PDB file of C-alpha atoms in Angstrom:
ATOM      1  CA  MET A  89      33.479 -20.924 -18.639  1.00 42.00           C
ATOM      2  CA  SER A  90      33.781 -18.614 -15.124  1.00 42.00           C
ATOM      3  CA  HIS A  91      30.668 -19.346 -13.173  1.00 43.00           C
ATOM      4  CA  ASN A  92      30.921 -15.725 -11.789  1.00 44.00           C
ATOM      5  CA  MET A  93      29.629 -14.304 -15.582  1.00 44.00           C
ATOM      6  CA  LYS A  94      26.970 -11.631 -15.405  1.00 44.00           C
ATOM      7  CA  GLY A  95      23.958 -13.191 -15.574  1.00 44.00           C
ATOM      8  CA  ASP A  96      24.493 -16.411 -14.448  1.00 44.00           C
ATOM      9  CA  ARG A  97      22.367 -18.568 -12.785  1.00 45.00           C
ATOM     10  CA  ARG A  98      23.751 -20.100 -10.042  1.00 43.00           C
ATOM     11  CA  PRO A  99      21.899 -22.713  -7.548  1.00 45.00           C
ATOM     12  CA  SER A 100      22.662 -21.186  -4.462  1.00 45.00           C
ATOM     13  CA  PRO A 101      21.304 -21.105  -1.181  1.00 44.00           C
ATOM     14  CA  PRO A 102      19.778 -17.301  -0.394  1.00 46.00           C
ATOM     15  CA  LEU A 103      22.615 -16.360   1.312  1.00 46.00           C
ATOM     16  CA  GLU A 104      24.550 -13.115   0.595  1.00 44.00           C
ATOM     17  CA  GLY A 105      28.174 -13.946  -0.467  1.00 43.00           C
ATOM     18  CA  SER A 106      28.011 -17.084  -0.909  1.00 47.00           C
ATOM     19  CA  GLY A 107      30.345 -18.634  -3.630  1.00 49.00           C
ATOM     20  CA  GLU A 108      28.920 -22.636  -3.077  1.00 55.00           C
ATOM     21  CA  VAL A 109      27.237 -24.972  -5.257  1.00 60.00           C
ATOM     22  CA  PHE A 110      24.706 -26.059  -3.484  1.00 65.00           C
ATOM     23  CA  THR A 111      22.662 -29.541  -4.125  1.00 71.00           C
ATOM     24  CA  PHE A 112      19.357 -30.500  -3.935  1.00 66.00           C
ATOM     25  CA  TRP A 113      19.155 -31.789  -0.607  1.00 72.00           C
ATOM     26  CA  ASP A 114      21.077 -28.468   0.300  1.00 70.00           C
ATOM     27  CA  HIS A 115      18.230 -26.566  -0.892  1.00 68.00           C
ATOM     28  CA  LEU A 116      15.721 -28.606   0.674  1.00 79.00           C
ATOM     29  CA  ASP A 117      17.258 -28.140   3.913  1.00 80.00           C
ATOM     30  CA  VAL A 118      17.241 -24.670   3.248  1.00 79.00           C
ATOM     31  CA  LEU A 119      13.471 -24.352   2.297  1.00 81.00           C
ATOM     32  CA  ARG A 120      12.957 -26.763   5.944  1.00 86.00           C
ATOM     33  CA  SER A 121      14.703 -23.759   7.875  1.00 86.00           C
ATOM     34  CA  SER A 122      12.446 -20.996   5.964  1.00 85.00           C
ATOM     35  CA  LEU A 123       9.237 -22.951   6.660  1.00 89.00           C
ATOM     36  CA  ILE A 124      10.410 -22.719   9.974  1.00 92.00           C
ATOM     37  CA  ARG A 125      10.751 -20.019  10.301  1.00 91.00           C
ATOM     38  CA  MET A 126       7.544 -18.853   8.953  1.00 91.00           C
ATOM     39  CA  GLY A 127       5.760 -21.132  10.894  1.00 92.00           C
ATOM     40  CA  VAL A 128       7.334 -19.439  14.079  1.00 94.00           C
ATOM     41  CA  ALA A 129       6.329 -16.450  13.038  1.00 93.00           C
ATOM     42  CA  VAL A 130       2.831 -17.431  12.387  1.00 93.00           C
ATOM     43  CA  VAL A 131       2.397 -19.339  15.785  1.00 95.00           C
ATOM     44  CA  VAL A 132       4.276 -16.008  17.517  1.00 96.00           C
ATOM     45  CA  PHE A 133       1.066 -13.569  15.606  1.00 96.00           C
ATOM     46  CA  ALA A 134      -1.892 -16.148  16.487  1.00 95.00           C
ATOM     47  CA  ALA A 135      -0.691 -16.463  19.750  1.00 96.00           C
ATOM     48  CA  ALA A 136      -0.272 -12.576  20.447  1.00 96.00           C
ATOM     49  CA  ALA A 137      -3.635 -12.580  18.815  1.00 95.00           C
ATOM     50  CA  PHE A 138      -5.212 -15.227  21.013  1.00 96.00           C
ATOM     51  CA  LEU A 139      -4.158 -13.706  24.586  1.00 96.00           C
ATOM     52  CA  LEU A 140      -5.826 -10.755  22.960  1.00 95.00           C
ATOM     53  CA  LYS A 141      -8.512 -11.638  23.051  1.00 94.00           C
ATOM     54  CA  ASP A 142     -10.865  -8.484  23.545  1.00 95.00           C
ATOM     55  CA  GLU A 143      -8.978  -6.323  21.460  1.00 95.00           C
ATOM     56  CA  LEU A 144      -9.640  -8.923  18.331  1.00 95.00           C
ATOM     57  CA  PHE A 145     -13.573  -9.442  18.844  1.00 95.00           C
ATOM     58  CA  ALA A 146     -14.183  -5.645  19.273  1.00 95.00           C
ATOM     59  CA  VAL A 147     -12.758  -5.916  15.700  1.00 95.00           C
ATOM     60  CA  VAL A 148     -14.487  -8.810  14.462  1.00 95.00           C
ATOM     61  CA  LEU A 149     -17.730  -8.224  16.112  1.00 94.00           C
ATOM     62  CA  ALA A 150     -18.110  -4.394  15.754  1.00 94.00           C
ATOM     63  CA  PRO A 151     -19.825  -4.675  12.092  1.00 94.00           C
ATOM     64  CA  ARG A 152     -22.938  -6.143  14.168  1.00 92.00           C
ATOM     65  CA  SER A 153     -24.222  -3.028  16.014  1.00 89.00           C
ATOM     66  CA  SER A 154     -24.462  -0.052  14.103  1.00 90.00           C
ATOM     67  CA  ASP A 155     -21.969   1.880  15.774  1.00 92.00           C
ATOM     68  CA  PHE A 156     -19.643   0.792  13.436  1.00 94.00           C
ATOM     69  CA  VAL A 157     -18.403   3.842  10.923  1.00 93.00           C
ATOM     70  CA  THR A 158     -19.771   2.455   7.842  1.00 91.00           C
ATOM     71  CA  TYR A 159     -23.320   2.653   9.432  1.00 92.00           C
ATOM     72  CA  ARG A 160     -22.756   6.263  10.787  1.00 91.00           C
ATOM     73  CA  LEU A 161     -21.350   7.565   7.824  1.00 91.00           C
ATOM     74  CA  LEU A 162     -24.558   6.278   5.795  1.00 87.00           C
ATOM     75  CA  GLY A 163     -26.831   7.045   8.383  1.00 88.00           C
ATOM     76  CA  VAL A 164     -28.275   3.828   9.242  1.00 87.00           C
ATOM     77  CA  ALA A 165     -31.348   3.824  11.726  1.00 86.00           C
ATOM     78  CA  PRO A 166     -30.369   2.278  15.415  1.00 89.00           C
ATOM     79  CA  PHE A 167     -29.941  -1.512  15.125  1.00 87.00           C
ATOM     80  CA  ALA A 168     -28.010  -4.288  16.751  1.00 86.00           C
ATOM     81  CA  ILE A 169     -27.351  -8.029  16.344  1.00 89.00           C
ATOM     82  CA  ARG A 170     -27.840 -10.548  19.126  1.00 88.00           C
ATOM     83  CA  LEU A 171     -25.367 -14.030  18.309  1.00 91.00           C
ATOM     84  CA  MET A 172     -25.485 -17.166  20.657  1.00 91.00           C
ATOM     85  CA  ASN A 173     -23.433 -20.169  21.034  1.00 90.00           C
ATOM     86  CA  THR A 174     -24.997 -23.297  20.263  1.00 87.00           C
ATOM     87  CA  GLY A 175     -22.090 -25.534  21.061  1.00 85.00           C
ATOM     88  CA  LEU A 176     -19.849 -26.081  23.933  1.00 88.00           C
ATOM     89  CA  THR A 177     -16.482 -25.704  22.504  1.00 90.00           C
ATOM     90  CA  GLU A 178     -17.648 -23.829  19.399  1.00 91.00           C
ATOM     91  CA  GLN A 179     -16.366 -20.255  21.458  1.00 93.00           C
ATOM     92  CA  PHE A 180     -12.809 -21.600  22.257  1.00 95.00           C
ATOM     93  CA  MET A 181     -12.915 -23.439  18.258  1.00 94.00           C
ATOM     94  CA  ILE A 182     -13.624 -19.857  16.771  1.00 95.00           C
ATOM     95  CA  HIS A 183     -11.228 -17.987  18.973  1.00 96.00           C
ATOM     96  CA  MET A 184      -8.644 -20.242  17.836  1.00 96.00           C
ATOM     97  CA  ARG A 185      -9.425 -20.320  14.735  1.00 94.00           C
ATOM     98  CA  THR A 186      -9.772 -16.604  13.873  1.00 95.00           C
ATOM     99  CA  ALA A 187      -6.392 -16.037  16.355  1.00 96.00           C
ATOM    100  CA  ILE A 188      -4.704 -18.116  13.449  1.00 95.00           C
ATOM    101  CA  TYR A 189      -6.504 -16.223  11.032  1.00 94.00           C
ATOM    102  CA  ALA A 190      -4.945 -12.997  12.365  1.00 94.00           C
ATOM    103  CA  GLY A 191      -1.626 -14.517  13.067  1.00 94.00           C
ATOM    104  CA  LEU A 192      -0.966 -15.878   8.952  1.00 92.00           C
ATOM    105  CA  LEU A 193      -2.549 -12.365   8.528  1.00 91.00           C
ATOM    106  CA  THR A 194       0.152  -9.951  10.394  1.00 92.00           C
ATOM    107  CA  ALA A 195       2.438 -12.392   9.535  1.00 92.00           C
ATOM    108  CA  SER A 196       2.532 -12.628   5.546  1.00 90.00           C
ATOM    109  CA  PRO A 197       5.346  -9.757   5.477  1.00 89.00           C
ATOM    110  CA  TYR A 198       7.111 -11.968   6.968  1.00 90.00           C
ATOM    111  CA  ILE A 199       6.678 -14.559   4.910  1.00 89.00           C
ATOM    112  CA  LEU A 200       6.463 -13.219   2.014  1.00 86.00           C
ATOM    113  CA  TYR A 201      10.265 -12.049   2.579  1.00 86.00           C
ATOM    114  CA  GLU A 202      11.487 -15.725   3.126  1.00 85.00           C
ATOM    115  CA  LEU A 203       9.918 -16.963   0.443  1.00 83.00           C
ATOM    116  CA  PHE A 204      11.623 -14.076  -1.874  1.00 82.00           C
ATOM    117  CA  ARG A 205      14.646 -14.743  -0.055  1.00 81.00           C
ATOM    118  CA  PHE A 206      14.776 -18.610  -0.832  1.00 79.00           C
ATOM    119  CA  VAL A 207      14.206 -18.090  -4.496  1.00 78.00           C
ATOM    120  CA  SER A 208      15.875 -14.919  -5.386  1.00 77.00           C
ATOM    121  CA  PRO A 209      19.373 -16.354  -5.890  1.00 77.00           C
ATOM    122  CA  ALA A 210      17.914 -17.871  -8.960  1.00 73.00           C
ATOM    123  CA  LEU A 211      16.636 -14.564 -10.708  1.00 73.00           C
ATOM    124  CA  TYR A 212      18.433 -12.519 -12.600  1.00 77.00           C
ATOM    125  CA  GLN A 213      18.641  -8.961 -11.189  1.00 78.00           C
ATOM    126  CA  ASN A 214      16.149  -7.543 -13.222  1.00 76.00           C
ATOM    127  CA  GLU A 215      14.072 -10.077 -12.971  1.00 74.00           C
ATOM    128  CA  ARG A 216      14.398  -9.269  -8.823  1.00 79.00           C
ATOM    129  CA  HIS A 217      13.231  -6.157  -9.188  1.00 77.00           C
ATOM    130  CA  TYR A 218      10.186  -7.343 -11.151  1.00 79.00           C
ATOM    131  CA  ALA A 219       9.397 -10.132  -8.429  1.00 80.00           C
ATOM    132  CA  VAL A 220       9.553  -7.059  -5.298  1.00 83.00           C
ATOM    133  CA  TRP A 221       6.687  -5.052  -7.472  1.00 84.00           C
ATOM    134  CA  ILE A 222       4.450  -8.626  -7.988  1.00 84.00           C
ATOM    135  CA  VAL A 223       4.819  -9.381  -4.719  1.00 85.00           C
ATOM    136  CA  GLY A 224       4.479  -5.780  -2.991  1.00 87.00           C
ATOM    137  CA  ALA A 225       1.438  -5.521  -5.400  1.00 88.00           C
ATOM    138  CA  ALA A 226      -0.538  -8.761  -4.542  1.00 88.00           C
ATOM    139  CA  TYR A 227       0.094  -8.181  -0.914  1.00 90.00           C
ATOM    140  CA  VAL A 228      -1.483  -4.773  -0.875  1.00 91.00           C
ATOM    141  CA  MET A 229      -4.132  -5.930  -3.124  1.00 92.00           C
ATOM    142  CA  PHE A 230      -5.028  -8.644  -0.908  1.00 92.00           C
ATOM    143  CA  LEU A 231      -5.098  -6.425   2.358  1.00 93.00           C
ATOM    144  CA  THR A 232      -7.366  -3.550   0.118  1.00 93.00           C
ATOM    145  CA  GLY A 233      -9.770  -6.554  -0.865  1.00 92.00           C
ATOM    146  CA  THR A 234      -9.190  -7.546   2.658  1.00 94.00           C
ATOM    147  CA  LEU A 235     -10.414  -3.743   4.315  1.00 94.00           C
ATOM    148  CA  VAL A 236     -13.051  -3.437   1.598  1.00 92.00           C
ATOM    149  CA  ASN A 237     -14.726  -6.256   2.926  1.00 92.00           C
ATOM    150  CA  TYR A 238     -14.559  -5.487   6.317  1.00 94.00           C
ATOM    151  CA  PHE A 239     -15.821  -1.639   6.053  1.00 94.00           C
ATOM    152  CA  VAL A 240     -18.131  -2.312   3.437  1.00 90.00           C
ATOM    153  CA  VAL A 241     -19.271  -4.982   1.777  1.00 89.00           C
ATOM    154  CA  PHE A 242     -19.651  -7.282   4.950  1.00 91.00           C
ATOM    155  CA  PRO A 243     -21.129  -5.040   6.978  1.00 91.00           C
ATOM    156  CA  LEU A 244     -23.904  -4.335   4.275  1.00 86.00           C
ATOM    157  CA  THR A 245     -24.514  -8.084   4.105  1.00 86.00           C
ATOM    158  CA  VAL A 246     -24.854  -8.770   7.991  1.00 88.00           C
ATOM    159  CA  ARG A 247     -27.024  -5.485   8.358  1.00 87.00           C
ATOM    160  CA  PHE A 248     -29.463  -6.833   5.192  1.00 83.00           C
ATOM    161  CA  LEU A 249     -29.580 -10.784   6.242  1.00 81.00           C
ATOM    162  CA  GLY A 250     -29.313 -10.095  10.210  1.00 83.00           C
ATOM    163  CA  THR A 251     -32.224  -7.403  10.129  1.00 81.00           C
ATOM    164  CA  TYR A 252     -34.007  -9.691   7.907  1.00 79.00           C
ATOM    165  CA  GLN A 253     -37.555 -10.949   8.730  1.00 79.00           C
ATOM    166  CA  VAL A 254     -40.617 -12.659   6.634  1.00 82.00           C
ATOM    167  CA  SER A 255     -42.659 -11.632   9.938  1.00 81.00           C
ATOM    168  CA  PRO A 256     -42.199  -9.793  12.640  1.00 82.00           C
ATOM    169  CA  ASP A 257     -43.395 -12.874  14.628  1.00 81.00           C
ATOM    170  CA  VAL A 258     -39.988 -14.729  13.411  1.00 83.00           C
ATOM    171  CA  ALA A 259     -36.493 -13.579  15.046  1.00 81.00           C
ATOM    172  CA  ASN A 260     -33.532 -14.104  14.210  1.00 82.00           C
ATOM    173  CA  MET A 261     -31.314 -16.130  15.858  1.00 82.00           C
ATOM    174  CA  LEU A 262     -27.791 -15.884  14.591  1.00 87.00           C
ATOM    175  CA  THR A 263     -24.902 -18.030  15.549  1.00 91.00           C
ATOM    176  CA  LEU A 264     -21.335 -16.501  16.381  1.00 92.00           C
ATOM    177  CA  GLN A 265     -19.804 -19.180  13.984  1.00 92.00           C
ATOM    178  CA  SER A 266     -22.358 -18.354  10.932  1.00 90.00           C
ATOM    179  CA  TYR A 267     -21.212 -14.590  11.400  1.00 93.00           C
ATOM    180  CA  VAL A 268     -17.462 -15.475  11.676  1.00 93.00           C
ATOM    181  CA  ASP A 269     -17.355 -17.822   9.027  1.00 91.00           C
ATOM    182  CA  THR A 270     -18.905 -15.282   7.019  1.00 89.00           C
ATOM    183  CA  LEU A 271     -16.257 -12.934   7.407  1.00 92.00           C
ATOM    184  CA  LEU A 272     -13.589 -14.590   7.104  1.00 91.00           C
ATOM    185  CA  GLY A 273     -14.851 -16.646   4.132  1.00 89.00           C
ATOM    186  CA  MET A 274     -15.549 -13.542   2.495  1.00 89.00           C
ATOM    187  CA  SER A 275     -12.390 -11.736   3.441  1.00 91.00           C
ATOM    188  CA  LEU A 276     -10.753 -14.311   2.246  1.00 90.00           C
ATOM    189  CA  VAL A 277     -12.523 -13.751  -1.227  1.00 89.00           C
ATOM    190  CA  MET A 278     -12.382 -10.400  -1.389  1.00 90.00           C
ATOM    191  CA  GLY A 279      -8.375 -10.321  -1.233  1.00 91.00           C
ATOM    192  CA  VAL A 280      -8.210 -13.096  -3.989  1.00 90.00           C
ATOM    193  CA  VAL A 281     -10.803 -10.682  -6.209  1.00 91.00           C
ATOM    194  CA  PHE A 282      -8.515  -7.595  -5.169  1.00 92.00           C
ATOM    195  CA  GLU A 283      -5.292  -9.583  -7.101  1.00 90.00           C
ATOM    196  CA  LEU A 284      -7.342  -8.856 -10.708  1.00 91.00           C
ATOM    197  CA  PRO A 285      -5.128  -6.404 -11.548  1.00 91.00           C
ATOM    198  CA  VAL A 286      -1.641  -8.219 -10.841  1.00 90.00           C
ATOM    199  CA  VAL A 287      -3.210 -11.708 -12.403  1.00 90.00           C
ATOM    200  CA  CYS A 288      -3.594  -9.583 -15.547  1.00 90.00           C
ATOM    201  CA  GLY A 289      -0.548  -7.550 -15.570  1.00 87.00           C
ATOM    202  CA  LEU A 290       1.237 -11.407 -15.722  1.00 85.00           C
ATOM    203  CA  LEU A 291      -0.695 -12.842 -18.504  1.00 87.00           C
ATOM    204  CA  GLY A 292       0.149  -9.461 -20.772  1.00 86.00           C
ATOM    205  CA  ARG A 293       3.511  -9.814 -19.828  1.00 82.00           C
ATOM    206  CA  MET A 294       3.446 -12.855 -20.765  1.00 81.00           C
ATOM    207  CA  GLY A 295       1.828 -12.237 -24.071  1.00 82.00           C
ATOM    208  CA  LEU A 296      -1.432 -14.188 -22.987  1.00 86.00           C
ATOM    209  CA  ILE A 297      -4.125 -11.180 -23.028  1.00 86.00           C
ATOM    210  CA  SER A 298      -3.942  -7.817 -24.496  1.00 87.00           C
ATOM    211  CA  ASN A 299      -6.126  -4.813 -23.381  1.00 87.00           C
ATOM    212  CA  THR A 300      -7.627  -4.761 -26.835  1.00 89.00           C
ATOM    213  CA  LEU A 301      -9.353  -8.309 -25.986  1.00 89.00           C
ATOM    214  CA  MET A 302     -10.247  -7.315 -22.609  1.00 90.00           C
ATOM    215  CA  ALA A 303     -11.937  -4.242 -24.138  1.00 90.00           C
ATOM    216  CA  GLU A 304     -13.793  -5.864 -26.399  1.00 91.00           C
ATOM    217  CA  TYR A 305     -14.953  -8.140 -24.432  1.00 89.00           C
ATOM    218  CA  ARG A 306     -16.303  -5.769 -21.836  1.00 90.00           C
ATOM    219  CA  ARG A 307     -19.693  -6.621 -21.565  1.00 91.00           C
ATOM    220  CA  HIS A 308     -18.678 -10.051 -21.343  1.00 92.00           C
ATOM    221  CA  ALA A 309     -16.548  -9.267 -18.193  1.00 91.00           C
ATOM    222  CA  VAL A 310     -19.685  -7.106 -16.695  1.00 92.00           C
ATOM    223  CA  VAL A 311     -22.180 -10.113 -16.719  1.00 93.00           C
ATOM    224  CA  ALA A 312     -19.204 -12.074 -15.224  1.00 92.00           C
ATOM    225  CA  ILE A 313     -18.544  -9.653 -12.617  1.00 91.00           C
ATOM    226  CA  LEU A 314     -22.474  -9.428 -11.869  1.00 89.00           C
ATOM    227  CA  VAL A 315     -22.195 -13.431 -11.295  1.00 89.00           C
ATOM    228  CA  VAL A 316     -18.889 -12.968  -8.639  1.00 87.00           C
ATOM    229  CA  ALA A 317     -20.447 -10.005  -7.203  1.00 86.00           C
ATOM    230  CA  ALA A 318     -24.113 -12.291  -6.475  1.00 84.00           C
ATOM    231  CA  ILE A 319     -21.707 -15.111  -5.366  1.00 82.00           C
ATOM    232  CA  ILE A 320     -20.043 -13.369  -2.578  1.00 79.00           C
ATOM    233  CA  THR A 321     -22.789 -11.803  -1.591  1.00 76.00           C
ATOM    234  CA  PRO A 322     -25.757 -13.812  -0.760  1.00 66.00           C
ATOM    235  CA  THR A 323     -28.644 -11.323  -0.535  1.00 65.00           C
ATOM    236  CA  THR A 324     -31.428 -10.672  -2.476  1.00 66.00           C
ATOM    237  CA  ASP A 325     -30.394  -6.795  -1.749  1.00 71.00           C
ATOM    238  CA  VAL A 326     -29.707  -5.022  -5.185  1.00 79.00           C
ATOM    239  CA  PHE A 327     -27.766  -2.658  -3.984  1.00 77.00           C
ATOM    240  CA  THR A 328     -25.273  -4.799  -1.862  1.00 77.00           C
ATOM    241  CA  LEU A 329     -25.381  -6.370  -5.311  1.00 83.00           C
ATOM    242  CA  LEU A 330     -24.337  -2.902  -7.074  1.00 84.00           C
ATOM    243  CA  VAL A 331     -21.437  -2.226  -4.113  1.00 82.00           C
ATOM    244  CA  VAL A 332     -19.641  -4.832  -4.625  1.00 85.00           C
ATOM    245  CA  ALA A 333     -19.834  -5.179  -8.353  1.00 89.00           C
ATOM    246  CA  LEU A 334     -18.582  -1.826  -8.771  1.00 89.00           C
ATOM    247  CA  PRO A 335     -14.705  -2.202  -7.159  1.00 88.00           C
ATOM    248  CA  ILE A 336     -14.657  -5.320  -9.015  1.00 91.00           C
ATOM    249  CA  TYR A 337     -15.662  -3.312 -12.391  1.00 92.00           C
ATOM    250  CA  LEU A 338     -13.042  -0.401 -11.623  1.00 92.00           C
ATOM    251  CA  LEU A 339     -10.457  -3.336 -10.658  1.00 92.00           C
ATOM    252  CA  TYR A 340     -10.753  -4.707 -14.082  1.00 93.00           C
ATOM    253  CA  GLU A 341     -10.745  -1.260 -16.004  1.00 93.00           C
ATOM    254  CA  LEU A 342      -7.676  -0.496 -14.010  1.00 92.00           C
ATOM    255  CA  SER A 343      -6.581  -4.220 -15.128  1.00 92.00           C
ATOM    256  CA  ILE A 344      -6.681  -2.718 -18.922  1.00 92.00           C
ATOM    257  CA  GLN A 345      -4.802  -0.369 -17.778  1.00 91.00           C
ATOM    258  CA  ILE A 346      -1.384  -2.244 -16.629  1.00 90.00           C
ATOM    259  CA  VAL A 347      -2.655  -4.435 -19.222  1.00 89.00           C
ATOM    260  CA  ARG A 348      -1.725  -1.342 -21.805  1.00 88.00           C
ATOM    261  CA  ILE A 349       1.638  -0.556 -19.639  1.00 86.00           C
ATOM    262  CA  THR A 350       3.050  -3.527 -19.822  1.00 79.00           C
ATOM    263  CA  LYS A 351       3.018  -4.092 -23.477  1.00 71.00           C
ATOM    264  CA  ARG A 352       4.173  -1.083 -24.438  1.00 67.00           C
ATOM    265  CA  ASN A 353       7.047  -1.381 -22.066  1.00 62.00           C
ATOM    266  CA  LYS A 354       7.490  -4.672 -22.979  1.00 58.00           C
TER     267      LYS A 354
END
């Protein structure tokens, strides 16, 4: 039987026009080359972010002041949170870690391209088309979650926790490490949470969930969303909790519609 038959899956490397059948070790070599290229891309973008220290931390530290765009839109009273450093190497290590995170974020489109380039020869044509949409949607949703955290969730959390006092005699002395760790951690969590429609679409495509089932358990989902929102925002501020819970609930409703459309198209 010819290996060029339509729909045949050939274990070839991600090289266009290659008709050669590759062995397991050949695939490992191709994967290693892809990983090296991805690593180089991350290092290059991280190095650029490291060198642009002033610009990088102008973005990172912006939410600690009432001059931030979110506070201006909400009409928040003027305030400013002073950050302190308590360790000898802390500022340098935070600079390194923040630059690496920025490098991963900016290099992620190329990383996704390399991963897709590696696996695409093993897919049918219709599967490649579907995979492009899935990967693209996952990337867009992760970035959306990161931006929602930076412009909405994190600023409200910082303002509440950074200005909260049990007594005027007790001053807040926030460390740079706690500030940056909270920002990066919440950005990662919100990015993952915003993958809910993509995950639900895949599960619906596989027949593991249905839109009717998700609609039936909507009240249970609301309780779970409030718990997740409380975990993401370690505050007692009800307004901040609702600000976080609302977009997650809208994502759940969007997921129901995506599963419904997926089921109908299937």
